[in-house]
CSV table of C-alpha atoms in Angstrom, one decimal:
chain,number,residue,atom,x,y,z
A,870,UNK,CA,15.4,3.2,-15.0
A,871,UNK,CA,12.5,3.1,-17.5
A,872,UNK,CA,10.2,2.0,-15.0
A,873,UNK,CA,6.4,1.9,-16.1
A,874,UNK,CA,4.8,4.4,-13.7
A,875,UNK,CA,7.5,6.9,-14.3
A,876,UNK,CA,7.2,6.5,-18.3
A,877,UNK,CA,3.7,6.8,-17.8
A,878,UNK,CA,3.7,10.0,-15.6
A,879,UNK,CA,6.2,11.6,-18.4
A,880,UNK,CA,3.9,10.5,-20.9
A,881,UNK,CA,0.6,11.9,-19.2
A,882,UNK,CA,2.7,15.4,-18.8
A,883,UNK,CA,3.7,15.3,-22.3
A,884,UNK,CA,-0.1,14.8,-23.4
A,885,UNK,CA,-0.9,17.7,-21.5
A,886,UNK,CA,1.7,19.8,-22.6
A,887,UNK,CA,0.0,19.1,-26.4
A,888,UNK,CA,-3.2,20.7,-24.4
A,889,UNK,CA,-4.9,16.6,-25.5
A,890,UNK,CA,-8.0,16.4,-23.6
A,891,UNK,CA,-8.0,13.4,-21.1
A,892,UNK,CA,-4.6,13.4,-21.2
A,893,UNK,CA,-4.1,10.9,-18.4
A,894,UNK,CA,-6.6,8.3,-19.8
A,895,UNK,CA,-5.3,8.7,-23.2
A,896,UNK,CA,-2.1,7.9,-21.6
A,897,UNK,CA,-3.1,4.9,-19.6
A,898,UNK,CA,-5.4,3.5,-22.7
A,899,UNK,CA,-1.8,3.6,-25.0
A,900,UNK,CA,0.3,1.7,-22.4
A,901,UNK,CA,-3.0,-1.0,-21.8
A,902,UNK,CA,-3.0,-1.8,-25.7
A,903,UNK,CA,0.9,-1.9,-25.8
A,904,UNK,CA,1.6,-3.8,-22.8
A,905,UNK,CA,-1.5,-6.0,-23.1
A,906,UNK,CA,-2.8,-5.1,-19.6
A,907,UNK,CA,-6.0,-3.5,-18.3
A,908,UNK,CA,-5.7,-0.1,-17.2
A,909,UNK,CA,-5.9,-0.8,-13.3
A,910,UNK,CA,-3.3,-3.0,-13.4
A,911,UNK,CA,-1.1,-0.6,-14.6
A,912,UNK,CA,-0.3,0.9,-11.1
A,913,UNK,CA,-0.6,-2.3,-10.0
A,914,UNK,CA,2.6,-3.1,-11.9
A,915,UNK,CA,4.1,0.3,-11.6
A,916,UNK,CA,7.8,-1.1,-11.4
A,917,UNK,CA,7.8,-3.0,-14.3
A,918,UNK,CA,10.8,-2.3,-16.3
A,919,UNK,CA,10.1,-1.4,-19.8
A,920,UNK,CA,11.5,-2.7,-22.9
A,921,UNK,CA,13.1,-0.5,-26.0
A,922,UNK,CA,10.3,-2.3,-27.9
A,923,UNK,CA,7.7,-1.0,-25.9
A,924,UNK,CA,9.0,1.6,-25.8
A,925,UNK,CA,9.4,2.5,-29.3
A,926,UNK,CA,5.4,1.3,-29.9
A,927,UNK,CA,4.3,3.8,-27.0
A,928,UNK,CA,6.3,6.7,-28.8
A,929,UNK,CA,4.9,5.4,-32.4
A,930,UNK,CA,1.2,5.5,-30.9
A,931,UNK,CA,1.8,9.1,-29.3
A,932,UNK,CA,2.9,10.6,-32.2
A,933,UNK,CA,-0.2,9.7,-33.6
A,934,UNK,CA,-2.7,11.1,-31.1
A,935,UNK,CA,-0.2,14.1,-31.7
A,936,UNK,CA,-0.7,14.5,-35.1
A,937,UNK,CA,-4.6,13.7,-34.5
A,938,UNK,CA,-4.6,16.3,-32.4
A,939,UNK,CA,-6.4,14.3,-29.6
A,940,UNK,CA,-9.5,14.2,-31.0
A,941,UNK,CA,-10.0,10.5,-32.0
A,942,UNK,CA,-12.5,8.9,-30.3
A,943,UNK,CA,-11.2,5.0,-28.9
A,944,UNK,CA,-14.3,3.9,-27.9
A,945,UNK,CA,-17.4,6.5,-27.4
A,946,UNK,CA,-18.2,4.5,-24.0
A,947,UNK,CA,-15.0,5.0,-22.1
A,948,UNK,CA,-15.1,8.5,-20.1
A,949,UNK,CA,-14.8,11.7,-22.1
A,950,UNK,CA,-14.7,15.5,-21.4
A,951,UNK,CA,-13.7,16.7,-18.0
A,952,UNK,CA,-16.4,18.0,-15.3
A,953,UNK,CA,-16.1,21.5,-16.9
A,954,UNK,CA,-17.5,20.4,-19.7
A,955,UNK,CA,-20.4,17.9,-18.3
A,956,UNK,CA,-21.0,20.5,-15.9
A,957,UNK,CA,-21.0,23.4,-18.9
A,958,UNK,CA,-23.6,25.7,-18.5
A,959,UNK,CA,-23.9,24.8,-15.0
A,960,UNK,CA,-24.5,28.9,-13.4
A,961,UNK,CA,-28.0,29.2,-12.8
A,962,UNK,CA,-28.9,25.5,-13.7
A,963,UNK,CA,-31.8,23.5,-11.5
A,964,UNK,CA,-30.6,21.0,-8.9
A,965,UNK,CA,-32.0,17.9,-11.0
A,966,UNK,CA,-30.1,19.3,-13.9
A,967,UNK,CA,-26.7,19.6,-11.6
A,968,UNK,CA,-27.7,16.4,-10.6
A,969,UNK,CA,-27.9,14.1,-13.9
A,970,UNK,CA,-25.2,16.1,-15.0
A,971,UNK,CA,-22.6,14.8,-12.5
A,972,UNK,CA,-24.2,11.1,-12.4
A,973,UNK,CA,-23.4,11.2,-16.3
A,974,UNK,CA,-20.0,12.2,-15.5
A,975,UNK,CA,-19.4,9.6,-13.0
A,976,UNK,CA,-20.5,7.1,-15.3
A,977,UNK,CA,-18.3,7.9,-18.2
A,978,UNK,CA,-15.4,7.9,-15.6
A,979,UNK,CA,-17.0,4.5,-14.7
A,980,UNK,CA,-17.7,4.8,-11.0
A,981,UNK,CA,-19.6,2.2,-9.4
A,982,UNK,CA,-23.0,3.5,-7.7
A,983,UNK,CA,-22.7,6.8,-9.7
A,984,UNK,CA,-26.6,8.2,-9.0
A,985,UNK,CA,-25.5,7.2,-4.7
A,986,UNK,CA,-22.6,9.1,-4.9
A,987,UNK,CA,-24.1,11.9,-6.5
A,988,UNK,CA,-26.6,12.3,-4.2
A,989,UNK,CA,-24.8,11.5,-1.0
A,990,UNK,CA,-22.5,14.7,-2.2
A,991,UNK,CA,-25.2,16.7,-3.0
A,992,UNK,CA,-26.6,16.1,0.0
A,993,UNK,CA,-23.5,16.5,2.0
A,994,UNK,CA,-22.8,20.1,0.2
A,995,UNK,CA,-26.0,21.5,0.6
A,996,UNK,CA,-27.0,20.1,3.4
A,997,UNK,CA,-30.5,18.6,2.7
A,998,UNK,CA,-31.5,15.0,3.4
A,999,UNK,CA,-30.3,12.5,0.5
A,1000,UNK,CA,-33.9,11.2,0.7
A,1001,UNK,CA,-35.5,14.8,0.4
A,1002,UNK,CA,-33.4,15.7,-3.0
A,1003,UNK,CA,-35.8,15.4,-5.1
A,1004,UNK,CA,-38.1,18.1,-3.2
A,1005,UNK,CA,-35.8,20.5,-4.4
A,1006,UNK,CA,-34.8,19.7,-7.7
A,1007,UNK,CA,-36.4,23.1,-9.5
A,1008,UNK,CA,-34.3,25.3,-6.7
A,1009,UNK,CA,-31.2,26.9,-8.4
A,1010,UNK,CA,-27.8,26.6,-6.8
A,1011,UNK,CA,-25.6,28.7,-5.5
A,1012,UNK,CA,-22.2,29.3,-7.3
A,1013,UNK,CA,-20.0,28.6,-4.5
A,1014,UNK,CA,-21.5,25.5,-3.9
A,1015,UNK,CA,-21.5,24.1,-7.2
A,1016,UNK,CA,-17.9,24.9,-7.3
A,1017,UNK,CA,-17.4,22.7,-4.1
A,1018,UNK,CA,-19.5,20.0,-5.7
A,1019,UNK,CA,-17.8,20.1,-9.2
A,1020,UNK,CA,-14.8,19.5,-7.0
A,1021,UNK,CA,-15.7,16.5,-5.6
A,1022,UNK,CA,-17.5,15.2,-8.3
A,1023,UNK,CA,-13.7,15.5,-9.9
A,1024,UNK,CA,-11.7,14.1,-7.5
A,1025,UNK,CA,-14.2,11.2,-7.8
A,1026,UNK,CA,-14.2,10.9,-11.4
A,1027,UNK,CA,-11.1,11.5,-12.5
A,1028,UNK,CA,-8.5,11.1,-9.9
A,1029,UNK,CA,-10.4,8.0,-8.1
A,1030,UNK,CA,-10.3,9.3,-4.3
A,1031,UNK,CA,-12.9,7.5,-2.8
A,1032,UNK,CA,-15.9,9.2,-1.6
A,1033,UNK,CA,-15.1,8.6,2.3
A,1034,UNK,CA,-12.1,10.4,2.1
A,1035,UNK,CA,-13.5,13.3,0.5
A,1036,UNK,CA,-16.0,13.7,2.9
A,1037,UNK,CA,-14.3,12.1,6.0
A,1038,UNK,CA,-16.7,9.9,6.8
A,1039,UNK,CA,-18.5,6.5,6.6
A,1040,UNK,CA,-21.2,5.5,8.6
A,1041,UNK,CA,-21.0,2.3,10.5
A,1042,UNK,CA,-23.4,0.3,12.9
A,1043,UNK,CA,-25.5,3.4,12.7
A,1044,UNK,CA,-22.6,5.5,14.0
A,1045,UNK,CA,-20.9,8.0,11.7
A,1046,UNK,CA,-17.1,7.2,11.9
A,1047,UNK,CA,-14.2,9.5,10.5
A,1048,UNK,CA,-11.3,8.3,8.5
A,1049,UNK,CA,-9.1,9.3,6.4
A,1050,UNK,CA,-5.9,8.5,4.2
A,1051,UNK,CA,-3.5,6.5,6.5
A,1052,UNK,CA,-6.7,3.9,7.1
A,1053,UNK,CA,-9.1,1.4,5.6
A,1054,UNK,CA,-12.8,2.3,4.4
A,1055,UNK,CA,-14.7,0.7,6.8
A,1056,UNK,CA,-16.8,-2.1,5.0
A,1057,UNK,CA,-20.5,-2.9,5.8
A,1058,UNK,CA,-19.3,-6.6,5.8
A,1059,UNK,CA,-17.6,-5.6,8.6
A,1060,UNK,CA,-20.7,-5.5,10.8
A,1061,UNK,CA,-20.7,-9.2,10.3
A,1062,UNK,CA,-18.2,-9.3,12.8
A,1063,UNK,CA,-19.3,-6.8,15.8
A,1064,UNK,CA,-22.3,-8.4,15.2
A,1065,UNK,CA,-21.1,-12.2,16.2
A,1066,UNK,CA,-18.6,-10.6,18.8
A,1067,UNK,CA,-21.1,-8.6,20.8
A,1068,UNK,CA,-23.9,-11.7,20.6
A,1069,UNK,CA,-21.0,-14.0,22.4
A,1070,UNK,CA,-20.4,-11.2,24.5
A,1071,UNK,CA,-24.6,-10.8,25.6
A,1072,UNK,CA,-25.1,-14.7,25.7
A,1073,UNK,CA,-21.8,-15.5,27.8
A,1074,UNK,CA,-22.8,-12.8,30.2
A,1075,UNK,CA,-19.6,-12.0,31.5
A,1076,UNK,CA,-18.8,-8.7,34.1
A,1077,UNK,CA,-17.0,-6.7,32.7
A,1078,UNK,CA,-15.4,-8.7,29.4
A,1079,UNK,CA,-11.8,-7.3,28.7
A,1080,UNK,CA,-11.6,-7.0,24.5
A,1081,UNK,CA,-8.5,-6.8,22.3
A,1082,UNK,CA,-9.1,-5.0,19.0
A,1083,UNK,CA,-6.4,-6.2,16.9
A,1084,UNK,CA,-5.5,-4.3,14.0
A,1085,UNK,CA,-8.1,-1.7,15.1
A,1086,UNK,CA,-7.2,1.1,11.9
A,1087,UNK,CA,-9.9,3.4,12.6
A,1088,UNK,CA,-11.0,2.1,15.4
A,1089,UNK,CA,-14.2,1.0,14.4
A,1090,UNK,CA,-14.5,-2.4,15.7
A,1091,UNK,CA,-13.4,-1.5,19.7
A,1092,UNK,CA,-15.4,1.7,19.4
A,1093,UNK,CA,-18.7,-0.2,18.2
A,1094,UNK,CA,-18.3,-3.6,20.7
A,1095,UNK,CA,-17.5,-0.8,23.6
A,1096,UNK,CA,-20.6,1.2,22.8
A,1097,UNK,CA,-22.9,-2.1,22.7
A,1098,UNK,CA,-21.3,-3.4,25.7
A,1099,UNK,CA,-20.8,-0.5,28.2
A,1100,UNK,CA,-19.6,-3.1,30.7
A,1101,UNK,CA,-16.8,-3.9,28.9
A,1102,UNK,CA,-13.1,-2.5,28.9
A,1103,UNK,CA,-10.9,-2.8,25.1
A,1104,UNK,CA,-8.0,-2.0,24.0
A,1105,UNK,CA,-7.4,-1.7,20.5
A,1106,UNK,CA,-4.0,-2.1,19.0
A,1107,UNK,CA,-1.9,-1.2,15.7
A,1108,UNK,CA,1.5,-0.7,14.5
A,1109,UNK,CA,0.4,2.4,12.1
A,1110,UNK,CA,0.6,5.8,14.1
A,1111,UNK,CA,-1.7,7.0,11.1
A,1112,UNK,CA,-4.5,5.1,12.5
A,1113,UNK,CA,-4.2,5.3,16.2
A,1114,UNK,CA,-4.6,9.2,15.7
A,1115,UNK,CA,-7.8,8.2,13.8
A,1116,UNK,CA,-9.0,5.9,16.3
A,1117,UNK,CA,-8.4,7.8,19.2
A,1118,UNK,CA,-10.1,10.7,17.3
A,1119,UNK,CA,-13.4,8.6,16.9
A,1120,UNK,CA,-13.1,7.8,20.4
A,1121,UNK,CA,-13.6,11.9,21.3
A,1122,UNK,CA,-16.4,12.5,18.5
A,1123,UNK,CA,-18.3,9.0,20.0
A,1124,UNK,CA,-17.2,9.7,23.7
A,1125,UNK,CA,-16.6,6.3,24.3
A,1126,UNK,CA,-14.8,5.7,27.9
A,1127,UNK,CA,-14.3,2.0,27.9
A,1128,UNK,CA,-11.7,2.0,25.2
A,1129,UNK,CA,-7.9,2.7,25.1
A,1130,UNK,CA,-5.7,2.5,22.1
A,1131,UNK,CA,-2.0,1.5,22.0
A,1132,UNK,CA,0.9,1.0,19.5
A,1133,UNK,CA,1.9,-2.4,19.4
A,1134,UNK,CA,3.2,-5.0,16.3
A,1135,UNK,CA,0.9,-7.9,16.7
A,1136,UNK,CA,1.2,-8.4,20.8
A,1137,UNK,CA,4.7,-7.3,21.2
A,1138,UNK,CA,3.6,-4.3,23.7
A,1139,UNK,CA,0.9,-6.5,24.8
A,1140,UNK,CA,1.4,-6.7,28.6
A,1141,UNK,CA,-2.1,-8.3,29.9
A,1142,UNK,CA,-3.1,-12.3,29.5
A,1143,UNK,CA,-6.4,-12.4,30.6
A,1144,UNK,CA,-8.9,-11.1,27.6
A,1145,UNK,CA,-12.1,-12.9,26.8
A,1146,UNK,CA,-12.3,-11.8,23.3
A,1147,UNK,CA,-9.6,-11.3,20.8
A,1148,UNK,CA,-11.5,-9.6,17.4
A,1149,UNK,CA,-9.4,-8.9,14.6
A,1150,UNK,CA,-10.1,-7.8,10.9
A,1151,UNK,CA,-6.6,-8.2,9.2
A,1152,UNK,CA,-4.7,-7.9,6.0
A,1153,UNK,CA,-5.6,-10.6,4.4
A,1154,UNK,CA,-5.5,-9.7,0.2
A,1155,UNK,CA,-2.8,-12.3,-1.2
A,1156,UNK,CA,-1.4,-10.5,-4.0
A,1157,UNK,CA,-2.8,-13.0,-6.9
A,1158,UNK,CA,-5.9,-11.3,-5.7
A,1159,UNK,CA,-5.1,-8.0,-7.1
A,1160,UNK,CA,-6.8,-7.6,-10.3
A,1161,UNK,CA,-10.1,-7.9,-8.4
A,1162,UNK,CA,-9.7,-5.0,-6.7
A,1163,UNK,CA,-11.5,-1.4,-7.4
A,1164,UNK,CA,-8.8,1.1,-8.5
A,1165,UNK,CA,-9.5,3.5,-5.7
A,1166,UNK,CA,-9.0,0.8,-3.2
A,1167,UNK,CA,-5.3,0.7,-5.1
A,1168,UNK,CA,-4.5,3.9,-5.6
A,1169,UNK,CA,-5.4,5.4,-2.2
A,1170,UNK,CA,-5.9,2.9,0.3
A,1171,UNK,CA,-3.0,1.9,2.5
A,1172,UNK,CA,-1.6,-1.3,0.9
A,1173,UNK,CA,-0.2,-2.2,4.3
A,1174,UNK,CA,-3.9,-2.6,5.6
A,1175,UNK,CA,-4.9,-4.5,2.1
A,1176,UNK,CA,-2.3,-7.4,1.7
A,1177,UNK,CA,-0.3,-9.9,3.2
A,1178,UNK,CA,1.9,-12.7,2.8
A,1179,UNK,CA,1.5,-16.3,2.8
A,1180,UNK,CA,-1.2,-16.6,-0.1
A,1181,UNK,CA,-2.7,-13.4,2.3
A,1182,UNK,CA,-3.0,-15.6,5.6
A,1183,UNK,CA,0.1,-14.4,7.2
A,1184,UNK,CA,-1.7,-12.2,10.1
A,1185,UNK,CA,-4.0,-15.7,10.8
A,1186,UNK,CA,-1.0,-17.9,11.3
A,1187,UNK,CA,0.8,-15.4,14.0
A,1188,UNK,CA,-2.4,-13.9,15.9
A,1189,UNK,CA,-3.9,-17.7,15.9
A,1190,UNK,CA,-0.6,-19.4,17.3
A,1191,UNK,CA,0.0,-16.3,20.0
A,1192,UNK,CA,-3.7,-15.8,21.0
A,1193,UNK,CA,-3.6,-18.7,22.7
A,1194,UNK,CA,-1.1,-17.1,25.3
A,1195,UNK,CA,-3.7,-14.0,25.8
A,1196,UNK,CA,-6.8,-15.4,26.0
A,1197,UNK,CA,-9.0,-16.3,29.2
A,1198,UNK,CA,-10.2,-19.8,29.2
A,1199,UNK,CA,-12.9,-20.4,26.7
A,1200,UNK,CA,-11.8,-16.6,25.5
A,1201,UNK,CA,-13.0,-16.3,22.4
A,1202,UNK,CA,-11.0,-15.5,18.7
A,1203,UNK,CA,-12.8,-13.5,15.9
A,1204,UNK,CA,-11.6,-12.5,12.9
A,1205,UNK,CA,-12.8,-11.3,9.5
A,1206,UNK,CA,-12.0,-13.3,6.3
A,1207,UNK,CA,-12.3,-13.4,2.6
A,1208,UNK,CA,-14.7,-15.3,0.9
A,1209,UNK,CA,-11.9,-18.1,0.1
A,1210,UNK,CA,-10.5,-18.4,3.0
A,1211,UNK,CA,-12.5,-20.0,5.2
A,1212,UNK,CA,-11.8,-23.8,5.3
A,1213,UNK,CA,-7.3,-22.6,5.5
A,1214,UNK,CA,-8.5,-20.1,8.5
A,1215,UNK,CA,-10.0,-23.1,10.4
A,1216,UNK,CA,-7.5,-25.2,10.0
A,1217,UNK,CA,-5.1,-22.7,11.5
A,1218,UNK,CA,-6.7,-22.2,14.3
A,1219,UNK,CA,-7.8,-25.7,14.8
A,1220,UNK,CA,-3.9,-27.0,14.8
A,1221,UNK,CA,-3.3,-23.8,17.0
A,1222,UNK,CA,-5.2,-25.1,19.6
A,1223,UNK,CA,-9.1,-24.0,19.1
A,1224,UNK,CA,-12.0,-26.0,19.4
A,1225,UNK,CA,-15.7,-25.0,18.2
A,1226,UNK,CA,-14.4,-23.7,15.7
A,1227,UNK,CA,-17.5,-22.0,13.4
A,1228,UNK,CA,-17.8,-19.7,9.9
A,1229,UNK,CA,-20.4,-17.7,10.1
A,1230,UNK,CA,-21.6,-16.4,6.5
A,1231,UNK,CA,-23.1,-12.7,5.2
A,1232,UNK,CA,-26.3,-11.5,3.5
A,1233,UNK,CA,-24.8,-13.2,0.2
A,1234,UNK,CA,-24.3,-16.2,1.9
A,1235,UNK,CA,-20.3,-15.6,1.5
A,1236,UNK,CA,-17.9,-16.7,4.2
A,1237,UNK,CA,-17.5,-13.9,6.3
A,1238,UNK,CA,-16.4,-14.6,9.7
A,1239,UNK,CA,-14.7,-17.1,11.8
A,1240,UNK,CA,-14.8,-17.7,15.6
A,1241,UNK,CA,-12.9,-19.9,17.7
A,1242,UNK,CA,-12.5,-20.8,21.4
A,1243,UNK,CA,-10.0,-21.6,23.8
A,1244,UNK,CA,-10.8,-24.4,26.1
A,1245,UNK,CA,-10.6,-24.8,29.8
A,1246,UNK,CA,-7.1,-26.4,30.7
A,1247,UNK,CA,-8.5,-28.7,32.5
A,1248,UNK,CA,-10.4,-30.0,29.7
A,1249,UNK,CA,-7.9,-30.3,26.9
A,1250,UNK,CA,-6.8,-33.7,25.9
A,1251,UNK,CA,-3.4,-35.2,26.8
């Protein structure tokens, strides 16, 4: 079937086969001006089937970058030249040279926050403070390191791995967390969240608060609330064997005690009814929402952790109507949100059973968070 990633791919090899520079964002730029689409949502769309039409246009407009022999220009401020050639001349070259070389690179690829991940690489490779850079810009590099950077800057630039993976790590809540393929980034939004769960936990003083991490990926969220609560004892959940090896790998590099991690689907292996706290941070990307998204986050970020049905409020609906059954009286439900979803979240877990139910916004006054809580039996309404 002429699917469109496929016909792409073949196309891409083809280009490269006529030695045309850029062969895979030549590629992509023919299929966005014949199909009308912008480049990112290309993979987006990878299964759409193409038509003989199309098809014949693609073919038409390939023959003439042939014949051209790849050296039109499209647009002069789309990305050009590979990292060889930014990075030409590199041997013997000064750090600030290496330096606004690869920014300029990153920039033609059009990576967001190109001079920050420049730096954070350089600093990672040679091992010199990001803030102290600039004390070393006239020192010339080794080769074998700016091998290993040209690598990264690469991968980066070209084939849109996000930075994290490269390096392994994102730092979270002041803690330095590793992850990998197989899990979400952690996001700094995310901190939101901790944030409001450990100030219920401080203010409700309560010995030894029993936590469910819902969802937990890479464990961030149970490690950080167990660390800031030492009292406490959580278990963090998910249905992806991929990120319970992460987690439980954070929980050895942190040496956090209070924390277990199990593989359950929502609470099905869920044996204990008595948490205070249930925090989640799920899916929750409807897939209308998809041309907002990076193309990193697309092409290398587990789509299972990204989206999710029902307009992307599917996870809200199930861990709202179960919760109930889990939590303590006046337990407390957290969960992360996206910016629109705040007024369908509360109503969920208002007709679920919730009262005091409260969005709490971030530093750009977005809707970030929302926290219910169960009431006493005794006090519910007939």
């Amino acid at each position: 079937m002429n699917n469109l990633l496929d016909i792409l791919n073949k196309t891409v090899n083809y280009l490269e086969k006529k030695n045309i520079r850029n062969a895979r964002i030549m590629g992509e730029r023919i299929f966005s001006e014949t199909l009308n689409m912008e480049r990112i949502m290309l993979y987006a769309n990878f299964e759409r089937v193409m038509t003989p039409e199309e098809m014949e246009i693609i073919r038409n407009k390939l023959n003439s970058v042939i014949q051209d022999n790849g050296v039109q220009d499209y647009d002069a401020s789309q990305p050009s030249g590979e990292i060889e050639s930014i990075m030409d001349g590199s041997r013997n070259s000064t750090l600030k040279t290496l330096i606004d070389k690869s920014i300029v690179y990153l920039e033609r690829n059009n990576v967001p926050e190109a001079k920050l991940i420049t730096e954070i690489i350089f600093s990672h490779v040679l091992n010199i403070d990001r803030m102290l850079l600039f004390t070393k810009y006239k020192a010339e590099i080794e080769n074998e390191k700016i091998d290993k950077i040209r690598n990264y800057i690469q991968k980066i630039g070209k084939d849109k791995i996000p930075l994290q993976y490269l390096l392994n790590e994102q730092e979270f809540y002041g803690r330095n967390f590793y992850v990998s393929k197989g899990v979400l980034i952690p996001r700094q939004d995310t901190e939101v969240l901790v944030e409001e769960a450990v100030k219920i936990l401080k203010r409700e003083k309560i010995e030894s608060p029993k936590i469910l991490d819902m969802g937990t990926g890479s464990g961030i969220i149970g490690i950080t609330v167990a660390l800031e609560i030492p009292d406490s004892k959580v278990m963090g959940t998910d249905i992806s064997e991929k990120a319970l090896e992460i987690s439980e790998k954070n929980r050895e590099i942190l040496n956090v005690e209070n924390i277990k991690f199990f593989k359950s689907d929502l609470f099905e292996q869920i044996e204990y009814k008595k948490f205070n706290m249930i925090i989640s941070n799920p899916p929750y990307i409807s897939d209308n929402e998809i041309g907002v998204m990076s193309e990193d986050t697309l092409l290398h970020e587990p789509r299972e952790a990204l989206f999710a049905d029902n307009n992307g409020l599917f996870f809200y609906y199930e861990i709202s109507r179960k919760g109930m059954d889990y939590l303590q009286d006046n337990g407390y439900l957290l969960f992360e949100i996206g910016y629109r979803q705040g007024k369908a979240v509360k109503e969920i877990m208002e007709k679920a059973g919730f009262t005091n139910v409260n969005i709490v916004k971030d530093m750009q006054n977005t809707d970030r968070v929302i926290i219910g809580q169960k009431q006493m039996e005794n006090n519910k309404k007939n």
